[in-house]
CSV table of C-alpha atoms in Angstrom, one decimal:
chain,number,residue,atom,x,y,z
A,30,UNK,CA,80.4,10.0,127.0
A,31,UNK,CA,80.1,9.0,123.4
A,32,UNK,CA,76.7,7.3,123.4
A,33,UNK,CA,73.2,7.9,124.8
A,34,UNK,CA,69.7,6.6,124.6
A,35,UNK,CA,66.5,8.5,123.7
A,36,UNK,CA,62.8,7.9,123.7
A,37,UNK,CA,61.6,7.9,120.1
A,38,UNK,CA,58.2,8.9,118.9
A,39,UNK,CA,55.5,6.3,118.5
A,40,UNK,CA,55.5,4.0,115.5
A,41,UNK,CA,52.5,5.7,113.8
A,42,UNK,CA,54.0,9.2,114.2
A,43,UNK,CA,56.2,8.8,111.1
A,44,UNK,CA,56.7,12.5,110.4
A,45,UNK,CA,57.7,13.1,114.0
A,46,UNK,CA,60.0,10.1,114.0
A,47,UNK,CA,61.8,11.5,110.9
A,48,UNK,CA,62.1,14.9,112.5
A,49,UNK,CA,63.3,13.4,115.8
A,50,UNK,CA,66.3,11.6,114.2
A,51,UNK,CA,67.1,14.7,112.1
A,52,UNK,CA,67.2,16.9,115.1
A,53,UNK,CA,69.3,14.5,117.0
A,54,UNK,CA,71.7,14.3,114.1
A,55,UNK,CA,72.0,18.1,114.0
A,56,UNK,CA,73.0,18.0,117.7
A,57,UNK,CA,75.7,15.4,117.0
A,58,UNK,CA,73.9,12.2,117.8
A,59,UNK,CA,73.7,9.6,115.1
A,60,UNK,CA,71.2,6.7,115.3
A,61,UNK,CA,72.9,3.3,115.7
A,62,UNK,CA,70.0,1.0,116.6
A,63,UNK,CA,66.6,1.0,118.3
A,64,UNK,CA,64.4,-1.1,120.4
A,65,UNK,CA,60.7,-0.8,121.2
A,66,UNK,CA,60.8,2.5,123.1
A,67,UNK,CA,64.4,3.6,123.1
A,68,UNK,CA,66.8,4.4,120.4
A,69,UNK,CA,70.6,4.3,120.8
A,70,UNK,CA,72.8,7.1,119.5
A,71,UNK,CA,76.5,7.5,118.9
A,72,UNK,CA,78.3,10.9,119.3
A,73,UNK,CA,79.5,12.3,116.0
A,74,UNK,CA,80.0,15.8,114.8
A,75,UNK,CA,76.7,17.6,114.1
A,76,UNK,CA,75.3,16.8,110.7
A,77,UNK,CA,72.3,17.9,108.8
A,78,UNK,CA,70.7,14.7,107.7
A,79,UNK,CA,67.4,13.8,106.2
A,80,UNK,CA,65.8,10.8,107.8
A,81,UNK,CA,63.1,8.9,106.0
A,82,UNK,CA,60.9,6.1,107.2
A,83,UNK,CA,59.8,3.4,104.8
A,84,UNK,CA,56.7,1.3,105.9
A,85,UNK,CA,56.7,-2.3,104.7
A,86,UNK,CA,54.3,-4.8,106.2
A,87,UNK,CA,55.9,-7.9,107.8
A,88,UNK,CA,54.6,-10.3,105.1
A,89,UNK,CA,56.7,-8.7,102.4
A,90,UNK,CA,59.9,-9.0,104.4
A,91,UNK,CA,62.5,-11.6,103.6
A,92,UNK,CA,62.7,-13.6,106.8
A,93,UNK,CA,62.2,-10.5,108.9
A,94,UNK,CA,64.5,-8.2,106.9
A,95,UNK,CA,63.8,-5.6,104.3
A,96,UNK,CA,64.5,-7.2,100.9
A,97,UNK,CA,68.1,-6.8,99.8
A,98,UNK,CA,67.0,-5.6,96.4
A,99,UNK,CA,64.9,-2.8,97.9
A,100,UNK,CA,67.8,-1.7,100.0
A,101,UNK,CA,70.0,-1.8,96.9
A,102,UNK,CA,67.6,0.4,94.9
A,103,UNK,CA,67.4,3.0,97.6
A,104,UNK,CA,71.1,3.0,98.2
A,105,UNK,CA,71.8,3.5,94.5
A,106,UNK,CA,69.8,6.7,94.8
A,107,UNK,CA,71.9,8.0,97.7
A,108,UNK,CA,70.1,6.7,100.8
A,109,UNK,CA,71.9,4.9,103.6
A,110,UNK,CA,70.0,2.1,105.3
A,111,UNK,CA,70.2,2.5,109.1
A,112,UNK,CA,68.0,0.0,110.9
A,113,UNK,CA,64.5,-1.5,111.1
A,114,UNK,CA,61.9,-1.6,113.8
A,115,UNK,CA,58.9,-3.8,113.1
A,116,UNK,CA,57.0,-2.2,110.2
A,117,UNK,CA,59.4,0.8,110.0
A,118,UNK,CA,62.7,0.9,108.1
A,119,UNK,CA,64.9,3.9,108.6
A,120,UNK,CA,67.1,5.5,105.9
A,121,UNK,CA,69.1,8.6,105.9
A,122,UNK,CA,70.9,10.9,103.5
A,123,UNK,CA,72.8,14.1,103.9
A,124,UNK,CA,70.8,17.3,103.5
A,125,UNK,CA,71.4,18.7,100.1
A,126,UNK,CA,72.3,15.5,98.2
A,127,UNK,CA,69.5,14.9,95.7
A,128,UNK,CA,68.4,11.5,96.9
A,129,UNK,CA,64.8,11.4,95.7
A,130,UNK,CA,61.9,10.8,98.0
A,131,UNK,CA,60.7,7.2,98.0
A,132,UNK,CA,57.3,8.0,96.7
A,133,UNK,CA,56.5,11.1,94.6
A,134,UNK,CA,52.8,10.5,94.6
A,135,UNK,CA,51.0,10.6,98.0
A,136,UNK,CA,48.6,7.8,97.1
A,137,UNK,CA,51.5,5.3,96.7
A,138,UNK,CA,52.8,6.1,100.1
A,139,UNK,CA,49.3,5.9,101.5
A,140,UNK,CA,49.2,2.3,100.3
A,141,UNK,CA,52.2,1.4,102.3
A,142,UNK,CA,50.6,2.9,105.4
A,143,UNK,CA,47.6,0.6,105.0
A,144,UNK,CA,49.6,-2.3,106.5
A,145,UNK,CA,50.5,-0.2,109.5
A,146,UNK,CA,46.9,0.8,110.0
A,147,UNK,CA,45.7,-2.8,109.8
A,148,UNK,CA,48.1,-3.6,112.6
A,149,UNK,CA,46.6,-0.9,114.8
A,150,UNK,CA,43.1,-2.0,113.9
A,151,UNK,CA,43.6,-5.6,114.9
A,152,UNK,CA,45.4,-4.6,118.1
A,153,UNK,CA,42.4,-2.4,119.0
A,154,UNK,CA,40.1,-5.4,118.7
A,155,UNK,CA,41.8,-7.2,121.6
A,156,UNK,CA,40.8,-4.7,124.3
A,157,UNK,CA,37.2,-4.7,123.0
A,158,UNK,CA,37.0,-8.4,123.2
A,159,UNK,CA,38.6,-8.7,126.6
A,160,UNK,CA,36.4,-6.0,128.1
A,161,UNK,CA,33.2,-7.4,126.7
A,162,UNK,CA,34.1,-10.8,128.0
A,163,UNK,CA,34.9,-9.3,131.4
A,164,UNK,CA,31.7,-7.4,131.6
A,165,UNK,CA,29.8,-10.5,130.6
A,166,UNK,CA,31.5,-12.6,133.3
A,167,UNK,CA,30.9,-9.9,136.0
A,168,UNK,CA,27.3,-9.7,135.1
A,169,UNK,CA,27.0,-13.5,135.2
A,170,UNK,CA,28.5,-13.7,138.6
A,171,UNK,CA,26.5,-10.8,140.0
A,172,UNK,CA,23.3,-11.9,138.4
A,173,UNK,CA,23.5,-15.5,139.6
A,174,UNK,CA,23.1,-14.4,143.2
A,175,UNK,CA,20.1,-12.2,142.8
A,176,UNK,CA,18.5,-13.4,139.6
A,177,UNK,CA,18.7,-10.1,137.9
A,178,UNK,CA,21.4,-11.1,135.5
A,179,UNK,CA,20.0,-9.3,132.5
A,180,UNK,CA,20.1,-6.0,134.3
A,181,UNK,CA,23.6,-6.6,135.5
A,182,UNK,CA,24.8,-7.7,132.1
A,183,UNK,CA,23.3,-4.5,130.6
A,184,UNK,CA,24.9,-2.3,133.2
A,185,UNK,CA,28.3,-4.0,133.0
A,186,UNK,CA,28.4,-3.9,129.3
A,187,UNK,CA,27.3,-0.2,129.1
A,188,UNK,CA,29.9,1.0,131.6
A,189,UNK,CA,32.7,-1.0,130.3
A,190,UNK,CA,31.8,-0.2,126.7
A,191,UNK,CA,31.7,3.5,127.5
A,192,UNK,CA,35.2,3.3,128.9
A,193,UNK,CA,36.5,1.2,126.0
A,194,UNK,CA,34.9,3.4,123.4
A,195,UNK,CA,36.3,6.6,125.0
A,196,UNK,CA,39.7,5.2,125.1
A,197,UNK,CA,39.7,3.6,121.7
A,198,UNK,CA,38.3,6.7,120.0
A,199,UNK,CA,41.1,8.6,121.5
A,200,UNK,CA,43.6,6.1,120.1
A,201,UNK,CA,42.0,6.0,116.7
A,202,UNK,CA,42.0,9.7,116.5
A,203,UNK,CA,45.6,9.8,117.4
A,204,UNK,CA,46.6,7.2,114.9
A,205,UNK,CA,44.5,8.5,112.0
A,206,UNK,CA,45.2,12.2,112.5
A,207,UNK,CA,48.9,11.4,112.4
A,208,UNK,CA,48.6,9.2,109.3
A,209,UNK,CA,46.5,11.6,107.3
A,210,UNK,CA,48.6,14.6,108.4
A,211,UNK,CA,51.7,12.8,107.3
A,212,UNK,CA,50.3,11.7,104.0
A,213,UNK,CA,49.2,15.1,102.8
A,214,UNK,CA,51.5,17.5,104.6
A,215,UNK,CA,54.8,16.4,105.7
A,216,UNK,CA,56.4,15.3,102.4
A,217,UNK,CA,58.4,18.2,100.9
B,11,UNK,CA,40.1,-10.8,72.4
B,12,UNK,CA,39.9,-9.7,76.1
B,13,UNK,CA,40.6,-6.0,76.5
B,14,UNK,CA,43.6,-5.2,78.7
B,15,UNK,CA,43.2,-2.9,81.6
B,16,UNK,CA,44.8,0.5,81.1
B,17,UNK,CA,48.3,0.7,82.5
B,18,UNK,CA,49.5,3.2,85.0
B,19,UNK,CA,52.1,5.6,83.7
B,20,UNK,CA,54.7,4.0,86.0
B,21,UNK,CA,54.1,0.6,84.5
B,22,UNK,CA,54.1,1.9,81.0
B,23,UNK,CA,57.4,3.7,81.3
B,24,UNK,CA,59.1,1.0,83.2
B,25,UNK,CA,58.2,-1.5,80.5
B,26,UNK,CA,59.4,0.9,77.9
B,27,UNK,CA,62.7,1.5,79.7
B,28,UNK,CA,63.2,-2.3,80.1
B,29,UNK,CA,63.2,-2.8,76.3
B,30,UNK,CA,66.9,-2.3,77.2
B,31,UNK,CA,67.8,-4.4,80.3
B,32,UNK,CA,68.7,-2.4,83.3
B,33,UNK,CA,68.3,-1.9,87.0
B,34,UNK,CA,67.5,0.5,89.8
B,35,UNK,CA,68.8,4.0,89.6
B,36,UNK,CA,69.8,3.7,86.0
B,37,UNK,CA,66.2,2.9,85.2
B,38,UNK,CA,64.9,6.0,87.0
B,39,UNK,CA,67.2,8.1,84.8
B,40,UNK,CA,66.1,6.3,81.6
B,41,UNK,CA,62.4,6.9,82.5
B,42,UNK,CA,63.1,10.6,83.0
B,43,UNK,CA,64.8,10.7,79.6
B,44,UNK,CA,62.1,8.7,77.8
B,45,UNK,CA,59.4,10.9,79.2
B,46,UNK,CA,61.2,14.1,78.4
B,47,UNK,CA,61.6,14.9,82.0
B,48,UNK,CA,57.9,14.6,82.7
B,49,UNK,CA,58.0,11.4,84.8
B,50,UNK,CA,60.1,11.3,87.9
B,51,UNK,CA,59.9,8.1,89.8
B,52,UNK,CA,60.8,7.5,93.5
B,53,UNK,CA,62.7,4.4,94.4
B,54,UNK,CA,59.8,3.1,96.5
B,55,UNK,CA,57.5,3.3,93.6
B,56,UNK,CA,60.0,1.7,91.2
B,57,UNK,CA,60.8,-1.2,93.5
B,58,UNK,CA,57.1,-1.9,94.1
B,59,UNK,CA,56.2,-1.9,90.4
B,60,UNK,CA,59.2,-4.0,89.5
B,61,UNK,CA,58.3,-6.6,92.1
B,62,UNK,CA,54.7,-6.8,90.9
B,63,UNK,CA,55.6,-7.0,87.2
B,64,UNK,CA,58.1,-9.7,87.9
B,65,UNK,CA,55.5,-11.7,89.6
B,66,UNK,CA,53.1,-11.1,86.7
B,67,UNK,CA,55.6,-12.3,84.2
B,68,UNK,CA,55.9,-9.0,82.3
B,69,UNK,CA,59.6,-8.7,83.2
B,70,UNK,CA,62.2,-11.2,84.2
B,71,UNK,CA,65.5,-11.3,86.1
B,72,UNK,CA,68.5,-11.4,83.8
B,73,UNK,CA,71.4,-11.2,86.3
B,74,UNK,CA,72.4,-10.2,89.8
B,75,UNK,CA,75.3,-8.1,90.8
B,76,UNK,CA,75.6,-8.5,94.6
B,77,UNK,CA,72.3,-7.1,95.9
B,78,UNK,CA,71.3,-5.5,92.6
B,79,UNK,CA,68.9,-7.3,90.3
B,80,UNK,CA,68.9,-6.6,86.6
B,81,UNK,CA,65.6,-7.0,84.7
B,82,UNK,CA,64.6,-7.3,81.1
B,83,UNK,CA,61.1,-7.2,79.5
B,84,UNK,CA,59.6,-10.6,78.5
B,85,UNK,CA,57.6,-11.5,75.4
B,86,UNK,CA,54.4,-11.2,77.5
B,87,UNK,CA,55.6,-7.8,78.6
B,88,UNK,CA,56.3,-6.6,75.0
B,89,UNK,CA,52.8,-7.8,74.0
B,90,UNK,CA,51.2,-5.9,76.8
B,91,UNK,CA,53.2,-2.8,76.0
B,92,UNK,CA,52.2,-2.9,72.3
B,93,UNK,CA,48.6,-3.4,73.2
B,94,UNK,CA,48.7,-0.4,75.5
B,95,UNK,CA,50.5,1.7,72.9
B,96,UNK,CA,47.8,0.9,70.4
B,97,UNK,CA,45.1,1.7,72.9
B,98,UNK,CA,46.7,5.1,73.6
B,99,UNK,CA,47.0,5.8,69.9
B,100,UNK,CA,43.3,5.0,69.5
B,101,UNK,CA,42.4,7.4,72.3
B,102,UNK,CA,44.2,10.2,70.5
B,103,UNK,CA,42.8,9.3,67.1
B,104,UNK,CA,39.3,9.2,68.5
B,105,UNK,CA,39.8,12.6,70.2
B,106,UNK,CA,40.7,14.2,66.9
B,107,UNK,CA,37.4,16.2,67.0
B,108,UNK,CA,39.0,18.3,69.7
B,109,UNK,CA,41.5,19.6,67.2
B,110,UNK,CA,38.7,20.6,64.8
B,111,UNK,CA,36.8,22.5,67.5
B,112,UNK,CA,39.9,24.7,68.1
B,113,UNK,CA,40.2,25.8,64.5
């Protein structure tokens, strides 16, 4: 069998994503393309490759693709462009060739990650809004029948909010800890 | 005359390098030479600054070879560069007292 699929790490786990593809490459599986959860690999001989993820927000893309010029600059330096997935754009280079890192200053790279973080922030708003609305409606309906709508509203909101906050805090923690860890540690 | 905001080193050296038209990787090498090996620029940084400076009119596209774009500095870019150079010289001149203290 000369191809297989694999579940790749989450979009925000950039360091892990890079390591994942590197490890697969060492085992002889080369990245061909990827969808939302799965990546597709092709069998090759084991290679030590460095994989790097560039983060570019969707607004800067030329009709959905990474700008040709940006690819050209990176390829000039020894990187091979592989594939893109939303905000993430994957490049690889053989271990040992001196393709320079994309950003030699952590702050510049942090700037690229702002776009990714904005995406997470706005997608976190949605559950808050939906649940607040739901709590409100539940309270309305319950309250209409026994006239104690204020108490119902309060209870509904508190319970739902507690759930939402718990869940979102966890998500936020996961996203931010990965982002900050990545910025200050994983670049070597 | 309105004072110009200080330039980042990346901007300064890229403009300096583009006194001679060039592109991409070649520019990264030139910047390293010009700065005596002190400034090493990553392709991500370079691409970002080039795009911004092109939008601001400090540099301009001269030609395209396939996907590669060649840039050169504009008159506006040269003025900005000279202003910055004078500003930096002024900083050094004004700091001369530091040399005196060492004696």
